[in-house]
Amino acid sequence: MKEDILHNLKVINTRIQNACEKAGRNSDEVKLLLATKTVPAERIKIALENGQTLIAENKVQELKEKYEDLKETLHNNHFIGHLQTNKIKDILKYDVTCLQSLDRLELAEKLHQRLSAENKTLEVLIQVNTSNEESKFGINPNEAIELTRKVSEFSTLRIKGLMTIGLFSAETEKVRLCFKILKKLQQEIIRENIPNVEMNELSMGMSGDLETAIEEGATIVRVGTAVFGARIYPDSYYWNEEK
Ligand SMILES: *Cc1c(COP(=O)(O)O)cnc(C)c1O
């Protein structure tokens, strides 16, 4: 099992490198984030002990369950799932450093309240729904600039960029359109020159579409199955807040 993970990591890193070369980008512009939903802590540890540093969960419950087992192993924890406001205290307690799925003002308000009380700050990415699928979370692209502007007023939230989940489709060019929307939004927001807003990060691309995302400017690719193997539940399970 260790060999599998190490082999898969090598393959992914080569894919990232090749995509960067093709796009004329430097491979150190793209960070590999491991999406660790359903993966037991011992398997995550193998990746962390072999050069990986960035992981992310979708559900607070899993973050909590693995916390003790992983806390001695150096890493950085992002959160990429839909976050309910009553779980805010947990992501802070379990040392999440970046919330990639900030998708609504109410969540920002509640985060700010809690962060202020704890005298902390949190990095955030604004999650945008670029595929126009109702099943996906994320702010509508038309409302993303306004949300960014409002979130920027909360001094505890450090906006670092944007995140999206591309369309699930075998048609590369349709997926590419999603990534282009995110890139274009990033450029628009940069032009707005909003105080307290950095727009360096574009978190987009997963196991199946990371090459396309890198060609369109991704700085963080989020990879799960290509490193840890297939999951037993469909992705919709993890992206549904009711479960
Ligand atoms: C699971 C997940 C990923 C990784 O998906 P894979 O197809 O397994 O690489 C990326 N982003 C989010 C938000 C996820 O939930």
PDB file of N, CA and C in Angstrom, residues 111-171:
ATOM      1  N   LEU A 111     -17.895  33.473  10.609  1.00  0.00           N
ATOM      2  CA  LEU A 111     -16.464  33.193  10.767  1.00  0.00           C
ATOM      3  C   LEU A 111     -15.780  34.366  11.460  1.00  0.00           C
ATOM      4  N   HIS A 112     -16.127  35.556  10.990  1.00  0.00           N
ATOM      5  CA  HIS A 112     -15.498  36.748  11.547  1.00  0.00           C
ATOM      6  C   HIS A 112     -15.800  36.895  13.041  1.00  0.00           C
ATOM      7  N   GLN A 113     -17.040  36.624  13.409  1.00  0.00           N
ATOM      8  CA  GLN A 113     -17.408  36.699  14.833  1.00  0.00           C
ATOM      9  C   GLN A 113     -16.533  35.767  15.669  1.00  0.00           C
ATOM     10  N   ARG A 114     -16.471  34.533  15.204  1.00  0.00           N
ATOM     11  CA  ARG A 114     -15.735  33.512  15.962  1.00  0.00           C
ATOM     12  C   ARG A 114     -14.223  33.811  15.990  1.00  0.00           C
ATOM     13  N   LEU A 115     -13.699  34.188  14.832  1.00  0.00           N
ATOM     14  CA  LEU A 115     -12.266  34.487  14.746  1.00  0.00           C
ATOM     15  C   LEU A 115     -11.914  35.671  15.635  1.00  0.00           C
ATOM     16  N   SER A 116     -12.762  36.676  15.628  1.00  0.00           N
ATOM     17  CA  SER A 116     -12.509  37.850  16.470  1.00  0.00           C
ATOM     18  C   SER A 116     -12.468  37.434  17.925  1.00  0.00           C
ATOM     19  N   ALA A 117     -13.424  36.596  18.324  1.00  0.00           N
ATOM     20  CA  ALA A 117     -13.492  36.163  19.717  1.00  0.00           C
ATOM     21  C   ALA A 117     -12.246  35.376  20.103  1.00  0.00           C
ATOM     22  N   GLU A 118     -11.714  34.620  19.139  1.00  0.00           N
ATOM     23  CA  GLU A 118     -10.529  33.802  19.438  1.00  0.00           C
ATOM     24  C   GLU A 118      -9.234  34.525  19.095  1.00  0.00           C
ATOM     25  N   ASN A 119      -9.373  35.750  18.612  1.00  0.00           N
ATOM     26  CA  ASN A 119      -8.197  36.527  18.263  1.00  0.00           C
ATOM     27  C   ASN A 119      -7.335  35.825  17.207  1.00  0.00           C
ATOM     28  N   LYS A 120      -7.995  35.305  16.171  1.00  0.00           N
ATOM     29  CA  LYS A 120      -7.314  34.551  15.113  1.00  0.00           C
ATOM     30  C   LYS A 120      -7.665  35.140  13.753  1.00  0.00           C
ATOM     31  N   THR A 121      -6.891  34.725  12.749  1.00  0.00           N
ATOM     32  CA  THR A 121      -7.251  35.040  11.368  1.00  0.00           C
ATOM     33  C   THR A 121      -7.336  33.732  10.581  1.00  0.00           C
ATOM     34  N   LEU A 122      -7.950  33.794   9.419  1.00  0.00           N
ATOM     35  CA  LEU A 122      -8.090  32.590   8.595  1.00  0.00           C
ATOM     36  C   LEU A 122      -7.942  32.970   7.120  1.00  0.00           C
ATOM     37  N   GLU A 123      -7.170  32.156   6.404  1.00  0.00           N
ATOM     38  CA  GLU A 123      -7.091  32.358   4.959  1.00  0.00           C
ATOM     39  C   GLU A 123      -8.344  31.765   4.323  1.00  0.00           C
ATOM     40  N   VAL A 124      -8.835  32.428   3.295  1.00  0.00           N
ATOM     41  CA  VAL A 124     -10.020  31.905   2.608  1.00  0.00           C
ATOM     42  C   VAL A 124      -9.869  32.043   1.093  1.00  0.00           C
ATOM     43  N   LEU A 125     -10.524  31.127   0.388  1.00  0.00           N
ATOM     44  CA  LEU A 125     -10.720  31.272  -1.052  1.00  0.00           C
ATOM     45  C   LEU A 125     -12.221  31.391  -1.267  1.00  0.00           C
ATOM     46  N   ILE A 126     -12.611  32.215  -2.202  1.00  0.00           N
ATOM     47  CA  ILE A 126     -14.027  32.330  -2.538  1.00  0.00           C
ATOM     48  C   ILE A 126     -14.367  31.195  -3.519  1.00  0.00           C
ATOM     49  N   GLN A 127     -15.336  30.369  -3.138  1.00  0.00           N
ATOM     50  CA  GLN A 127     -15.718  29.264  -4.028  1.00  0.00           C
ATOM     51  C   GLN A 127     -16.774  29.722  -5.014  1.00  0.00           C
ATOM     52  N   VAL A 128     -16.497  29.511  -6.290  1.00  0.00           N
ATOM     53  CA  VAL A 128     -17.383  29.966  -7.353  1.00  0.00           C
ATOM     54  C   VAL A 128     -17.973  28.751  -8.081  1.00  0.00           C
ATOM     55  N   ASN A 129     -19.254  28.807  -8.341  1.00  0.00           N
ATOM     56  CA  ASN A 129     -19.917  27.750  -9.102  1.00  0.00           C
ATOM     57  C   ASN A 129     -19.816  28.085 -10.587  1.00  0.00           C
ATOM     58  N   THR A 130     -18.790  27.557 -11.229  1.00  0.00           N
ATOM     59  CA  THR A 130     -18.534  27.916 -12.632  1.00  0.00           C
ATOM     60  C   THR A 130     -19.226  26.975 -13.607  1.00  0.00           C
ATOM     61  N   SER A 131     -19.818  25.897 -13.090  1.00  0.00           N
ATOM     62  CA  SER A 131     -20.400  24.898 -13.999  1.00  0.00           C
ATOM     63  C   SER A 131     -21.906  25.052 -14.108  1.00  0.00           C
ATOM     64  N   ASN A 132     -22.449  25.991 -13.298  1.00  0.00           N
ATOM     65  CA  ASN A 132     -23.875  26.268 -13.355  1.00  0.00           C
ATOM     66  C   ASN A 132     -24.717  25.033 -13.027  1.00  0.00           C
ATOM     67  N   GLU A 133     -24.172  24.123 -12.234  1.00  0.00           N
ATOM     68  CA  GLU A 133     -24.927  22.944 -11.812  1.00  0.00           C
ATOM     69  C   GLU A 133     -25.494  23.230 -10.439  1.00  0.00           C
ATOM     70  N   GLU A 134     -26.779  22.945 -10.268  1.00  0.00           N
ATOM     71  CA  GLU A 134     -27.403  23.246  -8.983  1.00  0.00           C
ATOM     72  C   GLU A 134     -26.844  22.412  -7.848  1.00  0.00           C
ATOM     73  N   SER A 135     -26.333  21.231  -8.196  1.00  0.00           N
ATOM     74  CA  SER A 135     -25.834  20.324  -7.171  1.00  0.00           C
ATOM     75  C   SER A 135     -24.540  20.830  -6.544  1.00  0.00           C
ATOM     76  N   LYS A 136     -23.945  21.837  -7.158  1.00  0.00           N
ATOM     77  CA  LYS A 136     -22.649  22.280  -6.631  1.00  0.00           C
ATOM     78  C   LYS A 136     -22.778  23.571  -5.852  1.00  0.00           C
ATOM     79  N   PHE A 137     -21.976  23.656  -4.815  1.00  0.00           N
ATOM     80  CA  PHE A 137     -21.947  24.869  -4.029  1.00  0.00           C
ATOM     81  C   PHE A 137     -21.047  25.885  -4.701  1.00  0.00           C
ATOM     82  N   GLY A 138     -21.063  27.080  -4.152  1.00  0.00           N
ATOM     83  CA  GLY A 138     -20.241  28.125  -4.733  1.00  0.00           C
ATOM     84  C   GLY A 138     -21.137  29.277  -5.136  1.00  0.00           C
ATOM     85  N   ILE A 139     -20.572  30.465  -5.086  1.00  0.00           N
ATOM     86  CA  ILE A 139     -21.321  31.656  -5.453  1.00  0.00           C
ATOM     87  C   ILE A 139     -21.421  31.732  -6.975  1.00  0.00           C
ATOM     88  N   ASN A 140     -22.513  32.265  -7.445  1.00  0.00           N
ATOM     89  CA  ASN A 140     -22.684  32.504  -8.873  1.00  0.00           C
ATOM     90  C   ASN A 140     -21.576  33.461  -9.366  1.00  0.00           C
ATOM     91  N   PRO A 141     -20.982  33.186 -10.521  1.00  0.00           N
ATOM     92  CA  PRO A 141     -19.903  34.072 -11.002  1.00  0.00           C
ATOM     93  C   PRO A 141     -20.301  35.549 -11.030  1.00  0.00           C
ATOM     94  N   ASN A 142     -21.570  35.826 -11.335  1.00  0.00           N
ATOM     95  CA  ASN A 142     -22.023  37.229 -11.396  1.00  0.00           C
ATOM     96  C   ASN A 142     -22.003  37.927 -10.046  1.00  0.00           C
ATOM     97  N   GLU A 143     -22.023  37.132  -8.983  1.00  0.00           N
ATOM     98  CA  GLU A 143     -22.085  37.728  -7.648  1.00  0.00           C
ATOM     99  C   GLU A 143     -20.754  37.636  -6.918  1.00  0.00           C
ATOM    100  N   ALA A 144     -19.770  37.065  -7.583  1.00  0.00           N
ATOM    101  CA  ALA A 144     -18.505  36.770  -6.893  1.00  0.00           C
ATOM    102  C   ALA A 144     -17.728  38.034  -6.514  1.00  0.00           C
ATOM    103  N   ILE A 145     -17.765  39.025  -7.367  1.00  0.00           N
ATOM    104  CA  ILE A 145     -16.995  40.243  -7.064  1.00  0.00           C
ATOM    105  C   ILE A 145     -17.606  40.955  -5.858  1.00  0.00           C
ATOM    106  N   GLU A 146     -18.939  41.010  -5.845  1.00  0.00           N
ATOM    107  CA  GLU A 146     -19.615  41.668  -4.728  1.00  0.00           C
ATOM    108  C   GLU A 146     -19.327  40.926  -3.414  1.00  0.00           C
ATOM    109  N   LEU A 147     -19.372  39.594  -3.476  1.00  0.00           N
ATOM    110  CA  LEU A 147     -19.073  38.826  -2.260  1.00  0.00           C
ATOM    111  C   LEU A 147     -17.629  39.079  -1.811  1.00  0.00           C
ATOM    112  N   THR A 148     -16.725  39.091  -2.758  1.00  0.00           N
ATOM    113  CA  THR A 148     -15.313  39.337  -2.428  1.00  0.00           C
ATOM    114  C   THR A 148     -15.159  40.685  -1.724  1.00  0.00           C
ATOM    115  N   ARG A 149     -15.847  41.665  -2.286  1.00  0.00           N
ATOM    116  CA  ARG A 149     -15.778  43.012  -1.714  1.00  0.00           C
ATOM    117  C   ARG A 149     -16.289  43.016  -0.263  1.00  0.00           C
ATOM    118  N   LYS A 150     -17.392  42.339  -0.036  1.00  0.00           N
ATOM    119  CA  LYS A 150     -17.959  42.319   1.313  1.00  0.00           C
ATOM    120  C   LYS A 150     -17.072  41.535   2.279  1.00  0.00           C
ATOM    121  N   VAL A 151     -16.569  40.407   1.811  1.00  0.00           N
ATOM    122  CA  VAL A 151     -15.711  39.592   2.680  1.00  0.00           C
ATOM    123  C   VAL A 151     -14.427  40.353   3.027  1.00  0.00           C
ATOM    124  N   SER A 152     -13.977  41.159   2.104  1.00  0.00           N
ATOM    125  CA  SER A 152     -12.719  41.892   2.328  1.00  0.00           C
ATOM    126  C   SER A 152     -12.816  42.848   3.508  1.00  0.00           C
ATOM    127  N   GLU A 153     -14.042  43.176   3.890  1.00  0.00           N
ATOM    128  CA  GLU A 153     -14.216  44.111   5.008  1.00  0.00           C
ATOM    129  C   GLU A 153     -14.023  43.447   6.367  1.00  0.00           C
ATOM    130  N   PHE A 154     -14.006  42.111   6.378  1.00  0.00           N
ATOM    131  CA  PHE A 154     -13.768  41.407   7.638  1.00  0.00           C
ATOM    132  C   PHE A 154     -12.262  41.244   7.849  1.00  0.00           C
ATOM    133  N   SER A 155     -11.763  41.923   8.867  1.00  0.00           N
ATOM    134  CA  SER A 155     -10.314  41.967   9.045  1.00  0.00           C
ATOM    135  C   SER A 155      -9.704  40.614   9.418  1.00  0.00           C
ATOM    136  N   THR A 156     -10.520  39.684   9.895  1.00  0.00           N
ATOM    137  CA  THR A 156      -9.974  38.377  10.293  1.00  0.00           C
ATOM    138  C   THR A 156      -9.862  37.415   9.107  1.00  0.00           C
ATOM    139  N   LEU A 157     -10.460  37.772   7.985  1.00  0.00           N
ATOM    140  CA  LEU A 157     -10.452  36.877   6.825  1.00  0.00           C
ATOM    141  C   LEU A 157      -9.457  37.376   5.782  1.00  0.00           C
ATOM    142  N   ARG A 158      -8.549  36.520   5.404  1.00  0.00           N
ATOM    143  CA  ARG A 158      -7.528  36.889   4.429  1.00  0.00           C
ATOM    144  C   ARG A 158      -7.819  36.196   3.104  1.00  0.00           C
ATOM    145  N   ILE A 159      -8.367  36.955   2.186  1.00  0.00           N
ATOM    146  CA  ILE A 159      -8.727  36.376   0.889  1.00  0.00           C
ATOM    147  C   ILE A 159      -7.456  36.150   0.065  1.00  0.00           C
ATOM    148  N   LYS A 160      -7.291  34.907  -0.380  1.00  0.00           N
ATOM    149  CA  LYS A 160      -6.075  34.546  -1.123  1.00  0.00           C
ATOM    150  C   LYS A 160      -6.338  34.217  -2.584  1.00  0.00           C
ATOM    151  N   GLY A 161      -7.625  34.058  -2.926  1.00  0.00           N
ATOM    152  CA  GLY A 161      -7.920  33.715  -4.310  1.00  0.00           C
ATOM    153  C   GLY A 161      -9.271  33.058  -4.456  1.00  0.00           C
ATOM    154  N   LEU A 162      -9.397  32.233  -5.483  1.00  0.00           N
ATOM    155  CA  LEU A 162     -10.681  31.631  -5.836  1.00  0.00           C
ATOM    156  C   LEU A 162     -10.561  30.117  -5.968  1.00  0.00           C
ATOM    157  N   MET A 163     -11.681  29.447  -5.758  1.00  0.00           N
ATOM    158  CA  MET A 163     -11.720  27.991  -5.913  1.00  0.00           C
ATOM    159  C   MET A 163     -12.936  27.611  -6.735  1.00  0.00           C
ATOM    160  N   THR A 164     -12.797  26.571  -7.540  1.00  0.00           N
ATOM    161  CA  THR A 164     -13.973  26.028  -8.213  1.00  0.00           C
ATOM    162  C   THR A 164     -13.838  24.526  -8.433  1.00  0.00           C
ATOM    163  N   ILE A 165     -14.982  23.883  -8.570  1.00  0.00           N
ATOM    164  CA  ILE A 165     -15.034  22.482  -8.989  1.00  0.00           C
ATOM    165  C   ILE A 165     -15.546  22.504 -10.418  1.00  0.00           C
ATOM    166  N   GLY A 166     -14.742  22.025 -11.351  1.00  0.00           N
ATOM    167  CA  GLY A 166     -15.145  22.065 -12.761  1.00  0.00           C
ATOM    168  C   GLY A 166     -16.297  21.111 -13.039  1.00  0.00           C
ATOM    169  N   LEU A 167     -16.903  21.315 -14.165  1.00  0.00           N
ATOM    170  CA  LEU A 167     -17.972  20.420 -14.617  1.00  0.00           C
ATOM    171  C   LEU A 167     -17.464  18.978 -14.656  1.00  0.00           C
ATOM    172  N   PHE A 168     -18.289  18.024 -14.214  1.00  0.00           N
ATOM    173  CA  PHE A 168     -17.924  16.618 -14.382  1.00  0.00           C
ATOM    174  C   PHE A 168     -18.294  16.205 -15.780  1.00  0.00           C
ATOM    175  N   SER A 169     -17.314  16.140 -16.636  1.00  0.00           N
ATOM    176  CA  SER A 169     -17.607  15.822 -18.012  1.00  0.00           C
ATOM    177  C   SER A 169     -16.348  15.267 -18.653  1.00  0.00           C
ATOM    178  N   ALA A 170     -16.548  14.353 -19.572  1.00  0.00           N
ATOM    179  CA  ALA A 170     -15.396  13.825 -20.305  1.00  0.00           C
ATOM    180  C   ALA A 170     -14.999  14.786 -21.422  1.00  0.00           C
ATOM    181  N   GLU A 171     -15.817  15.801 -21.637  1.00  0.00           N
ATOM    182  CA  GLU A 171     -15.509  16.754 -22.706  1.00  0.00           C
ATOM    183  C   GLU A 171     -14.620  17.871 -22.179  1.00  0.00           C
TER     184      GLU A 171
END
